[in-house]
XYZ file of C-alpha atoms in Angstrom:
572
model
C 29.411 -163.640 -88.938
C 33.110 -162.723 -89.762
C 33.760 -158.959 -89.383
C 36.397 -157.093 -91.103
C 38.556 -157.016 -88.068
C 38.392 -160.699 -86.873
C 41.192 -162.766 -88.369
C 40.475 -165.931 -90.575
C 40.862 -169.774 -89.185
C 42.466 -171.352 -91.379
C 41.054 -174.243 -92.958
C 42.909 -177.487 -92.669
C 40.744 -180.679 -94.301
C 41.514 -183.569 -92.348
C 42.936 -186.637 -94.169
C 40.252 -189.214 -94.191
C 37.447 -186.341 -95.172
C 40.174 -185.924 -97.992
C 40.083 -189.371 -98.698
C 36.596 -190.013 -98.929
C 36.002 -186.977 -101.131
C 38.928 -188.422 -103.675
C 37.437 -191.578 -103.897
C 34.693 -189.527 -105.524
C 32.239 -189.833 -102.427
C 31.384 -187.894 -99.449
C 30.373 -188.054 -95.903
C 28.157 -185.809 -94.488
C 30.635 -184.793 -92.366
C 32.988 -183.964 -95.857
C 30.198 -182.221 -96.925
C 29.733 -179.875 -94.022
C 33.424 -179.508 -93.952
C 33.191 -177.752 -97.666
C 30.331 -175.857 -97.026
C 31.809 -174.179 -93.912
C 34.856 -173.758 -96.165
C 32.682 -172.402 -98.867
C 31.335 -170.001 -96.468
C 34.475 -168.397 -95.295
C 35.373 -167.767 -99.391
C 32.082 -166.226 -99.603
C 33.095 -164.171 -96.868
C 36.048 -162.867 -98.185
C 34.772 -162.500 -101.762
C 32.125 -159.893 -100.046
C 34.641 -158.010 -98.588
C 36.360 -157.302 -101.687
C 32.928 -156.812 -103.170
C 32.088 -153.756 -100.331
C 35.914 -152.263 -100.552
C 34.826 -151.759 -104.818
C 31.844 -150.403 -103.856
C 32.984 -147.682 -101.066
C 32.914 -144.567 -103.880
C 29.985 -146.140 -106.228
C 27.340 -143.182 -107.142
C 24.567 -144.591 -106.604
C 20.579 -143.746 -105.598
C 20.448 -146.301 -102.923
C 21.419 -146.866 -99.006
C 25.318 -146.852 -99.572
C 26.251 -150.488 -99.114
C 28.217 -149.867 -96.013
C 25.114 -148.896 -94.277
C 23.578 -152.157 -95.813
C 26.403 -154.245 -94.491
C 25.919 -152.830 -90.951
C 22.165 -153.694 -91.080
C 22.941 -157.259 -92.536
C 25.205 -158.036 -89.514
C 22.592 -156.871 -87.125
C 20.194 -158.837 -88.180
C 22.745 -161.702 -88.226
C 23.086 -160.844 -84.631
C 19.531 -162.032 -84.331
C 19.195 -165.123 -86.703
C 22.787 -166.127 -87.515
C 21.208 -169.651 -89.036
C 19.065 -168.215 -91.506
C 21.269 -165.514 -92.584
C 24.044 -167.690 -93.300
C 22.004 -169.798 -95.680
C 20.793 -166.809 -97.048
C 24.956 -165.969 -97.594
C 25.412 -169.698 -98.656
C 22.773 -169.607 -101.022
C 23.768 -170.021 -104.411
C 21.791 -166.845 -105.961
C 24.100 -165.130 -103.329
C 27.867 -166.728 -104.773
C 26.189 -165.955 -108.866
C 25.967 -162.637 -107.834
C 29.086 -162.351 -106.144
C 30.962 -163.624 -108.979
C 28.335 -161.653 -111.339
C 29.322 -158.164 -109.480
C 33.546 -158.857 -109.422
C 33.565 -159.503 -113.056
C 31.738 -156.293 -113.691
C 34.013 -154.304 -111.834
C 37.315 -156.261 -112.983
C 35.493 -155.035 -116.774
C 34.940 -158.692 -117.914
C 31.177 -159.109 -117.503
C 28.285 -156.546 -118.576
C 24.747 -155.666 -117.201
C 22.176 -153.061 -116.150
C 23.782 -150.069 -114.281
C 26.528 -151.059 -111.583
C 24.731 -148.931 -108.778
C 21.448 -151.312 -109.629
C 23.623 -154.833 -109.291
C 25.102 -153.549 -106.492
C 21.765 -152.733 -104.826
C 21.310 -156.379 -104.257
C 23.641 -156.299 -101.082
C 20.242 -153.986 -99.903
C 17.807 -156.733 -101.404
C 19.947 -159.204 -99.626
C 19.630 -157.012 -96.037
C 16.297 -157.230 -96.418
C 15.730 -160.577 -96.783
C 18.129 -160.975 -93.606
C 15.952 -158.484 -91.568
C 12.390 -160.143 -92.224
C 13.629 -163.575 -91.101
C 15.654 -161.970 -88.005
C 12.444 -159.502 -87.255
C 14.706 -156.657 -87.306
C 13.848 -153.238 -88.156
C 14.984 -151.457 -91.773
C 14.466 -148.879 -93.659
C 16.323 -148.882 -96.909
C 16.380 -147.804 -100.781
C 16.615 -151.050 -103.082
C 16.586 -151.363 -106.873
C 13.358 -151.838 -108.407
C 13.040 -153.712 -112.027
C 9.236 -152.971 -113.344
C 8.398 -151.884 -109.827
C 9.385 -155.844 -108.360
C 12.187 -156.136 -106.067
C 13.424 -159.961 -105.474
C 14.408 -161.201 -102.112
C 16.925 -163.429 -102.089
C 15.452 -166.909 -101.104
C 11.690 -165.268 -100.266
C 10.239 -164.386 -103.434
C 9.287 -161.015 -105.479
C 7.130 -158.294 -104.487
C 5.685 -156.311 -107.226
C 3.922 -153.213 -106.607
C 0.401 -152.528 -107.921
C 0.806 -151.169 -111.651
C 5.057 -150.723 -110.833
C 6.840 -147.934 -112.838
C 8.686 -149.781 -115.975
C 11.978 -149.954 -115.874
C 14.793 -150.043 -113.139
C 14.026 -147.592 -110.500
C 14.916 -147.115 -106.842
C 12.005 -147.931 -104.175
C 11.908 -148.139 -100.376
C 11.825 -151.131 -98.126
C 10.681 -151.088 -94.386
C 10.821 -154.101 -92.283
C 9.381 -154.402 -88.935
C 8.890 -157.929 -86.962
C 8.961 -160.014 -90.155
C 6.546 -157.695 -92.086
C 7.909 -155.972 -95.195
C 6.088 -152.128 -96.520
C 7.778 -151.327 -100.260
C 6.692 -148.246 -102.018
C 7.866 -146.779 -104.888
C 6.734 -145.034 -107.832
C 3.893 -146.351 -110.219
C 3.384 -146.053 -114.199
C 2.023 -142.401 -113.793
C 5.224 -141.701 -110.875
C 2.470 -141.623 -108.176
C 3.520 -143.262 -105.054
C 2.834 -146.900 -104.914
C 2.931 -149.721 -101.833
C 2.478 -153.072 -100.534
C 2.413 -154.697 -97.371
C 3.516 -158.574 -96.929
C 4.481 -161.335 -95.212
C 7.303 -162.915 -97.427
C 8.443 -166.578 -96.675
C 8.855 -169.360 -99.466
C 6.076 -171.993 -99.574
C 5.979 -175.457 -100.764
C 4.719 -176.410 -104.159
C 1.843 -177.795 -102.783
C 0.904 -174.502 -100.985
C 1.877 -171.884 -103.195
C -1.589 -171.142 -104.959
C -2.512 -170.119 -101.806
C 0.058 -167.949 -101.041
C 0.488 -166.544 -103.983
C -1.090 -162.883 -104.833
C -0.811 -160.433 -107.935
C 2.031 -158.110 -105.758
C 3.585 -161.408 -103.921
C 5.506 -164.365 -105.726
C 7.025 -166.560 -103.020
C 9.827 -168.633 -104.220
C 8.608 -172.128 -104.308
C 10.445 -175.119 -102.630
C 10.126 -179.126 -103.161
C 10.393 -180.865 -100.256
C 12.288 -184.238 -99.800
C 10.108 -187.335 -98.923
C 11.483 -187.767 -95.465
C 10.303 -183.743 -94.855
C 13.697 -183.182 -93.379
C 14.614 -180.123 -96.191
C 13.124 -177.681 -98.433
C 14.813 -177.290 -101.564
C 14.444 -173.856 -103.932
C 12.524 -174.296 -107.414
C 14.235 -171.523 -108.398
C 12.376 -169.453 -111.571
C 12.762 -165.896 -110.365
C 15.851 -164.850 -108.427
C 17.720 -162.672 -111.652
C 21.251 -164.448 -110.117
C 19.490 -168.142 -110.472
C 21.509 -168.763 -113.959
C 25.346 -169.309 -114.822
C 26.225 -166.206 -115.620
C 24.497 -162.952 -115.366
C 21.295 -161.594 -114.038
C 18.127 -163.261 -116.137
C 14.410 -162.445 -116.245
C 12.158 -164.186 -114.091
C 10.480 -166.972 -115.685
C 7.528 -168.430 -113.918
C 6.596 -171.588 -114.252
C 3.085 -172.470 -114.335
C 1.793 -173.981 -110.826
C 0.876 -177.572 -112.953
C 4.735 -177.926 -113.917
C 5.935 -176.678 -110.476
C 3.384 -179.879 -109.180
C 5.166 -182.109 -111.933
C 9.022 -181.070 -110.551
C 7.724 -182.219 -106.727
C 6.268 -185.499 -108.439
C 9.266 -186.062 -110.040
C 11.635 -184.821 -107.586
C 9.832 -187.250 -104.919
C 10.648 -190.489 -107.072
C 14.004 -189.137 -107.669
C 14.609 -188.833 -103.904
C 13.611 -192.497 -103.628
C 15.451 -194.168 -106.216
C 18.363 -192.360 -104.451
C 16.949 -193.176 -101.188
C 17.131 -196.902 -102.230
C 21.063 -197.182 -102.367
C 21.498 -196.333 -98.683
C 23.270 -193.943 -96.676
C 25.067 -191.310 -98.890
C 28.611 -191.430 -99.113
C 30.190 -194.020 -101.255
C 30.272 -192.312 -104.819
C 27.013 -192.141 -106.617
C 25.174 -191.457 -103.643
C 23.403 -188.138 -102.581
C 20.882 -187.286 -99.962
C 18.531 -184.747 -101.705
C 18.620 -182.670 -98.593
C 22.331 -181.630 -99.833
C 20.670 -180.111 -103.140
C 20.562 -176.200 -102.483
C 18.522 -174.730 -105.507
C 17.408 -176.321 -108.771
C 16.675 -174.310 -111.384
C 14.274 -175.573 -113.718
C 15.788 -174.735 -117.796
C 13.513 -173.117 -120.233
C 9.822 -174.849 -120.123
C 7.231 -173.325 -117.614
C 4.223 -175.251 -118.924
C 3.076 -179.195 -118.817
C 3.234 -179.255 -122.518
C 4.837 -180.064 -124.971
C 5.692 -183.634 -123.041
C 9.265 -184.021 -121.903
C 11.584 -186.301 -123.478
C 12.657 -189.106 -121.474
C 15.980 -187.906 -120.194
C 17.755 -184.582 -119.070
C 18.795 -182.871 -122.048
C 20.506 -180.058 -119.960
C 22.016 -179.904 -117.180
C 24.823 -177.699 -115.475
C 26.257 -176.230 -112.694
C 28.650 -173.467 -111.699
C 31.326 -173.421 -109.062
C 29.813 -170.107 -107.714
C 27.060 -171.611 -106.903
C 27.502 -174.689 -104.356
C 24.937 -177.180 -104.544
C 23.151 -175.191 -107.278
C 22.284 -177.288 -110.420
C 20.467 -176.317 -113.874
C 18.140 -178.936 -115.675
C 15.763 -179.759 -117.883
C 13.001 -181.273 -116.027
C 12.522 -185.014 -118.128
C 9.579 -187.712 -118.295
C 12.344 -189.936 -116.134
C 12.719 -189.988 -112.324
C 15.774 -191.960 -112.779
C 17.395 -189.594 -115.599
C 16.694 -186.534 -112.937
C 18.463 -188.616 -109.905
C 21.617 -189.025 -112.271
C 21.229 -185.444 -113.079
C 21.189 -184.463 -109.606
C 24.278 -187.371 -108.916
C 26.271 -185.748 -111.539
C 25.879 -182.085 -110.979
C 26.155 -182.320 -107.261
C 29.372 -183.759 -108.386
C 30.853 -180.604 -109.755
C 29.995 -178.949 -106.944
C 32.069 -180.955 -104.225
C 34.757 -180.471 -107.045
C 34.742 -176.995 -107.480
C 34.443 -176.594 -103.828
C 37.926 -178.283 -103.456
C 39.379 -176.545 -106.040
C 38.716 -173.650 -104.142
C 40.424 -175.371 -101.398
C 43.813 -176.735 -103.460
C 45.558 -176.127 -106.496
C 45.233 -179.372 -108.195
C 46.128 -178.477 -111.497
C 48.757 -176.292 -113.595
C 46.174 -176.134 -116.611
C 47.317 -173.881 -119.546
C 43.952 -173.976 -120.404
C 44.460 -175.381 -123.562
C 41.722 -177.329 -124.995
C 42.844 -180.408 -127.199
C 41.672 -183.433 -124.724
C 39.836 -186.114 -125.521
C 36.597 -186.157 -123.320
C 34.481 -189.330 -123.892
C 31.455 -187.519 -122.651
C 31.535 -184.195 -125.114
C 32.172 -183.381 -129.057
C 34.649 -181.273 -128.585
C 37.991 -180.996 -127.428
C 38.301 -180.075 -123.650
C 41.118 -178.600 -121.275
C 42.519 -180.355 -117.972
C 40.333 -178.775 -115.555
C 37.020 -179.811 -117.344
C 38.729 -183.243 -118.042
C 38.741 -183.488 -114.104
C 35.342 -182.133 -113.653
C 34.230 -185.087 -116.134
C 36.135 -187.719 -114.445
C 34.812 -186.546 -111.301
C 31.142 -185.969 -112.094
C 31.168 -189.952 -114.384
C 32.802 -191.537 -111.339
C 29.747 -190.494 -109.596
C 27.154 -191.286 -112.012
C 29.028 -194.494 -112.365
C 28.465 -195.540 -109.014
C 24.850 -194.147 -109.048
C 24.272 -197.001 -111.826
C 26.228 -199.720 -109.635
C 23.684 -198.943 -107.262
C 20.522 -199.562 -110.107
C 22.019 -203.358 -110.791
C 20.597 -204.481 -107.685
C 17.366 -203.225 -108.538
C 15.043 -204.975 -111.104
C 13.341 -202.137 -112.831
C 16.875 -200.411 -113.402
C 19.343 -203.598 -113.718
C 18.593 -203.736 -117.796
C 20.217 -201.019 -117.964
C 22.199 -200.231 -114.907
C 24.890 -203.004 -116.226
C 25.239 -200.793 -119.698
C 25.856 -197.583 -118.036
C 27.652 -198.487 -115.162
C 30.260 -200.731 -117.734
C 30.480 -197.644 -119.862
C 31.018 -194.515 -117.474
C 33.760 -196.633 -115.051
C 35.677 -197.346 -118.860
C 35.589 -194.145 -119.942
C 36.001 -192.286 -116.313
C 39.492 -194.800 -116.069
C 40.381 -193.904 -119.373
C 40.375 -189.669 -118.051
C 41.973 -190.461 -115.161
C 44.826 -192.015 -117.289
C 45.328 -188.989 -119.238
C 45.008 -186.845 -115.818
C 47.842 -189.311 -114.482
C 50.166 -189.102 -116.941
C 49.689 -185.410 -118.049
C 52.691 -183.784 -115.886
C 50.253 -181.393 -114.682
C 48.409 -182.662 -111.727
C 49.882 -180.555 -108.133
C 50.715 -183.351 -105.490
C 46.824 -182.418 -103.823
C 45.594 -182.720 -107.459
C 47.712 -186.455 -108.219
C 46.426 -187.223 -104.186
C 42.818 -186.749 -105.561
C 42.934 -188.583 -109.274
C 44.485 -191.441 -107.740
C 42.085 -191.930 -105.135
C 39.585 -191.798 -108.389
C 41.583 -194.416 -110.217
C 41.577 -196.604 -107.139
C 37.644 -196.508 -107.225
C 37.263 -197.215 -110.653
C 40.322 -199.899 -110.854
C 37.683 -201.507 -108.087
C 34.463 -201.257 -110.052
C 36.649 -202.407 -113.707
C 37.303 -205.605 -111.600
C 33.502 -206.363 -110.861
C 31.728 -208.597 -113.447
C 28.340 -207.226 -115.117
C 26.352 -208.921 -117.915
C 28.401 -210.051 -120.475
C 26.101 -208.718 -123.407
C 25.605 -205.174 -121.714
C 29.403 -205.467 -121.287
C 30.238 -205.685 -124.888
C 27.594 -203.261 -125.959
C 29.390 -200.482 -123.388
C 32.732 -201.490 -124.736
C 31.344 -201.113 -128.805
C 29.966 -197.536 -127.532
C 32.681 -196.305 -125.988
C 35.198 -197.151 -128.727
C 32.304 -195.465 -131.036
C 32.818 -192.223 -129.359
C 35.939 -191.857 -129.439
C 36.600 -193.064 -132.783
C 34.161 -190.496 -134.164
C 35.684 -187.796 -132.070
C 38.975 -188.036 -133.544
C 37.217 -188.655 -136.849
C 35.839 -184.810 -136.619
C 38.206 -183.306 -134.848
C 42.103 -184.695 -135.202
C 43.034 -183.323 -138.670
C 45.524 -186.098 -140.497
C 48.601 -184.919 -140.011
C 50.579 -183.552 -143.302
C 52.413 -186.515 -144.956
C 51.133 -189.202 -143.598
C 48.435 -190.193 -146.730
C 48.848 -194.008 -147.111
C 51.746 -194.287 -144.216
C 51.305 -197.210 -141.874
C 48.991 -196.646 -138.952
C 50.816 -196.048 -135.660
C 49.813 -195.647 -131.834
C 47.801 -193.735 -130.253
C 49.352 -189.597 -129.875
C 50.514 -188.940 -126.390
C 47.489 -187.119 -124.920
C 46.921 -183.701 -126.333
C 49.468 -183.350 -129.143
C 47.270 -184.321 -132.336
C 46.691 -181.680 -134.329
C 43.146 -180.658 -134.472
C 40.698 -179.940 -137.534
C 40.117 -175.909 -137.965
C 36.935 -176.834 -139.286
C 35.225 -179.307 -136.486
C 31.827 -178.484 -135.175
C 29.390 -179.844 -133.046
C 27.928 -183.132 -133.653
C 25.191 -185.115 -132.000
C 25.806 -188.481 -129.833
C 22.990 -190.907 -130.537
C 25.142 -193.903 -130.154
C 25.595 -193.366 -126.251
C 22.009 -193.587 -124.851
C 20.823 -196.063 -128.120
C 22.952 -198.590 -127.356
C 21.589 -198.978 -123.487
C 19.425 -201.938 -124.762
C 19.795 -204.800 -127.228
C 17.247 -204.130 -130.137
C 15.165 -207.176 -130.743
C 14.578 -206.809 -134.511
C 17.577 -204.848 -135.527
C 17.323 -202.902 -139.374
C 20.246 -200.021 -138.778
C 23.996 -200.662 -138.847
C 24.515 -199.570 -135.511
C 21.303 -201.905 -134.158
C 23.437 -204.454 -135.985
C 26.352 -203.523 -134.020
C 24.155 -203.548 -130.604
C 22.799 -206.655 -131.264
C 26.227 -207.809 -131.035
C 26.509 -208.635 -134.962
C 29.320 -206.616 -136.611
C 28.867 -208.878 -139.887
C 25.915 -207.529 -140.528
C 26.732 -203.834 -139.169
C 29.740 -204.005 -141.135
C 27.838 -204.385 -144.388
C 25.485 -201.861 -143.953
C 28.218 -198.844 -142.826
C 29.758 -200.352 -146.298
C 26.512 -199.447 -148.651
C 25.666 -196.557 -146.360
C 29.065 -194.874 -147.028
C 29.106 -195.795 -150.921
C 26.199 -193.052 -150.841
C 28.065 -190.818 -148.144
C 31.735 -191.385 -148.734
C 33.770 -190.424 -145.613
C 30.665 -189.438 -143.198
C 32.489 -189.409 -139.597
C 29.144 -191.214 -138.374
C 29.486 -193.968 -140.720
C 32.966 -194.036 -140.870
C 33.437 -194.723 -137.139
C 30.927 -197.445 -137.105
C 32.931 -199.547 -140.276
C 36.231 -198.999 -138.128
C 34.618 -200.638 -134.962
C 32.817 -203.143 -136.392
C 35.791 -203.981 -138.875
C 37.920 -204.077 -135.859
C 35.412 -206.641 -134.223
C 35.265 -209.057 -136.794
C 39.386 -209.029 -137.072
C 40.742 -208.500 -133.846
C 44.604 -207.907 -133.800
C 47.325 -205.550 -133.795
C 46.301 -203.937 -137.099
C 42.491 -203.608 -135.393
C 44.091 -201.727 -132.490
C 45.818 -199.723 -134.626
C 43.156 -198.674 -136.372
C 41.024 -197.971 -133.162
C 43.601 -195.643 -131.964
C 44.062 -193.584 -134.654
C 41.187 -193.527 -136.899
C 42.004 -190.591 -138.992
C 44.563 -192.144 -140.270
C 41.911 -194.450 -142.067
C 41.895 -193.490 -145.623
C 37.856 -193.553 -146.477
C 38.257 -195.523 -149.748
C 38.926 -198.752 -147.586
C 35.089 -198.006 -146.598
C 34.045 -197.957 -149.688
């Protein structure tokens, strides 16, 4: 472990790990190269953490004494500390604990959030069988241990209050005060368990945190529903879920692993070995019921947390292997990020982002070009495949279109450092690739018709039509991020993406008129649809792209790029 005296390597990425990582991939080797790289940051970041924390009041160990203790037991088991250090919990809290004392993030009392350097210690002493003896923070008599589980103490005081923790050869003693302040304790083993053994290992004062393991039994990855620095942000509750939906995530998780399994050896883009996966974190439902929907309706991911990803456990196998494709994306991004400078992003948030409703800035326009190369490539890897090939020609058509279409605005932006152009380009290089491969003709058209639906109904609700131009000609396409936006956009819903996937056989709807590939028919329907809803965005959008597919030309294109310009009575 790095000391405070020892001076920093510095990192230098060598070229073709570079490479492979721009082309939106990643070796294992690229992979280990980040997380070592990731490692030293987290280094550093706790060192500024302890020099904040030198004068903190506070009822516990001091942290220096906590750091001292850590590093022994380092000493001892430098393999399982560092992944205890890697760990994503650990970066969330990190970044949790610097914006509290830089006064940009709130939470319980500082001296409690900094306490978890002494849950942390622990947690390093058990697995290196090291002796401790220190104060932690106590939250209704439970302390968590980063990457073990929770120990709660028989009838635990309410409240946050300060308890003691003993270690000795991988056995942990906590006491602390109970509901009436009598003295309370425990004695334990802690070590995470499997999903499939955790109802056995599992007491009223002992939680272990449960892990799914990978079909080949070569990794256990964290179902992680009680570490407080599991979410985005700041410290949450924990939220148990019930042991039948922890079995359903390891069922799920298992056919997930295959499907990516089935593509080969990871590192073209789109591939992942599920070993790489650090924590998942399963989003709001604990119980079986009510069913899932068929695909992840939430997923995310946070660049303090490396290999970390939030979802929304779905009925799908293959929706949660694009979910863990497309979040493990934004991790190898954020990790280079913290490498190079690859933008100059004012931060300014007027970019079209075929993915989203809203506007974006540069730097999640990257992340999105980054993370749909990915997924792209995950669905290249479906066509082969029978049970996926329906639909693997749809998505794969659509996400390389709209990717290339990013990238362009990335390219030509003015904003891109010469590590940031060195990365896009390698991106555009990959897609330019896939844009030349042929798919299905019909799944080609239907990705084309959605993506053009997207967009047109994003600028539709959210590019305001610019003062004086009622009735002027339509013109091209704004250069990217200089049309005016609408003060009063809001969110709206994308049904069109995922619906048009498949041809419908006995199409009634406009837009199953316009995925069945007949715009005549589509075109009509928008047309009595909007005589009852004059200027509806949803409506409007599918007229102007089924308009513009019955009478391709320049006046079509023109229309396509700047729909707002449309006036609505043309609709009508």
């Amino acid at each position: 472990m790095t000391t405070a005296e020892q001076r920093p390597t510095p990192f230098r990425m060598p070229e073709h790990l570079f490479a492979e990582l721009a082309a939106g991939g990643g070796s294992a080797e690229a992979l280990a190269f980040l997380e070592r790289a990731e490692r030293a940051r987290r280094l550093l970041l706790l060192r500024t953490v302890l020099d904040q924390l030198e004068d903190l009041p506070t009822p516990l160990t001091p942290a220096a004494e906590a750091w001292r203790l850590l590093k022994e037991a380092a000493e001892h088991a430098p393999g399982p500390v560092d992944r205890l250090l890697l760990a994503p919990t650990t970066g969330g809290w990190i970044a949790h604990l610097l914006r509290r004392v830089h006064g940009t993030a709130t939470g319980p009392p500082l001296w409690a959030e900094a306490g978890r350097l002494n849950a942390l210690t622990v947690a390093a002493a058990l697995h290196a069988g090291t002796d401790t003896d220190l104060l932690v923070p106590l939250v209704d008599g439970a302390l968590s241990l980063p990457g073990l589980g929770t120990a709660c103490l028989p009838e635990g005081a309410g409240g946050l209050t300060a308890g003691r923790a003993r270690t000795r050869a991988g056995e942990l003693t906590l006491t602390g005060p109970d509901r009436a302040g009598r003295p309370a304790s425990l004695r334990c083993r802690p070590r995470p368990v499997p999903v499939g053994d955790a109802a056995r290992a599992e007491t009223l004062h002992w939680l272990p945190l449960r892990t799914l393991t990978t079909p080949a039994g070569d990794a256990a990855v964290p179902l992680e529903d009680l570490d407080p620095y599991r979410d985005l942000d700041g410290p949450v509750p924990p939220a148990r879920l019930d042991a039948d939906e922890a079995e359903a995530w390891q069922r799920l998780f298992d056919e997930a692993a295959g499907i990516l399994a089935a593509a080969g050896d990871a590192g073209p883009p789109g591939r992942l070995d599920p070993a790489e996966i650090r924590t998942i974190v399963p989003w709001e439902r604990t119980s079986l019921l009510p069913e899932p929907p068929p695909d992840v309706r939430v997923s995310a991911s946070s660049g303090d947390s490396y290999g970390a990803m939030v979802i929304a456990r779905p009925a799908s196998a293959t929706a949660l292997a694009e979910a863990l494709v497309h979040e493990f994306q934004h991790s190898k991004l954020a990790a280079l990020i913290h490498l190079f400078p690859l933008l100059d992003d004012d931060r300014a948030e007027h970019y079209y982002a075929p993915w989203r409703h809203d506007p974006r800035h540069l730097t999640g326009l990257l992340h999105g070009a980054y993370a749909f190369t990915g997924v792209a490539g995950f669905w290249r890897d479906r066509l082969a495949e029978p049970e996926h090939a329906g639909t693997a020609a749809y998505h794969f058509a659509l996400r390389r279109t709209q990717s290339r279409l990013v990238v362009r605005t990335l390219l030509t932006s003015g904003r891109l450092t010469p590590a940031g152009h060195a990365l896009v380009t390698g991106l555009a290089r990959t897609l330019d690739g896939w844009l030349r491969e042929p798919v299905d003709p019909a799944a080609l058209t239907r990705a084309r018709t959605a993506a053009a639906l997207h967009r047109t109904e994003w600028r539709l609700r959210n590019v305001a039509r610019a003062a004086g131009t009622q009735g002027a000609p339509l013109t091209g396409d704004t250069p990217p991020g200089t049309a005016p936006l609408r003060p009063d956009r809001a969110p709206w819903p994308d049904h069109r993406t995922h619906a048009f996937a498949t041809a419908p056989e006995h199409p009634r709807t406009p837009d199953e008129h316009l995925a069945a590939g007949d715009p005549a028919a589509a075109l009509e329907g928008y047309a009595k649809e909007l005589a009852r809803e004059p200027g509806d965005p949803h409506l409007l959008a599918g007229w102007i792209v089924a308009r513009a597919a019955l009478e391709p030309g320049s006046a079509a294109r023109r229309m396509l790029a700047r729909p707002e310009l449309v006036p609505a009575r043309l609709a009508g």
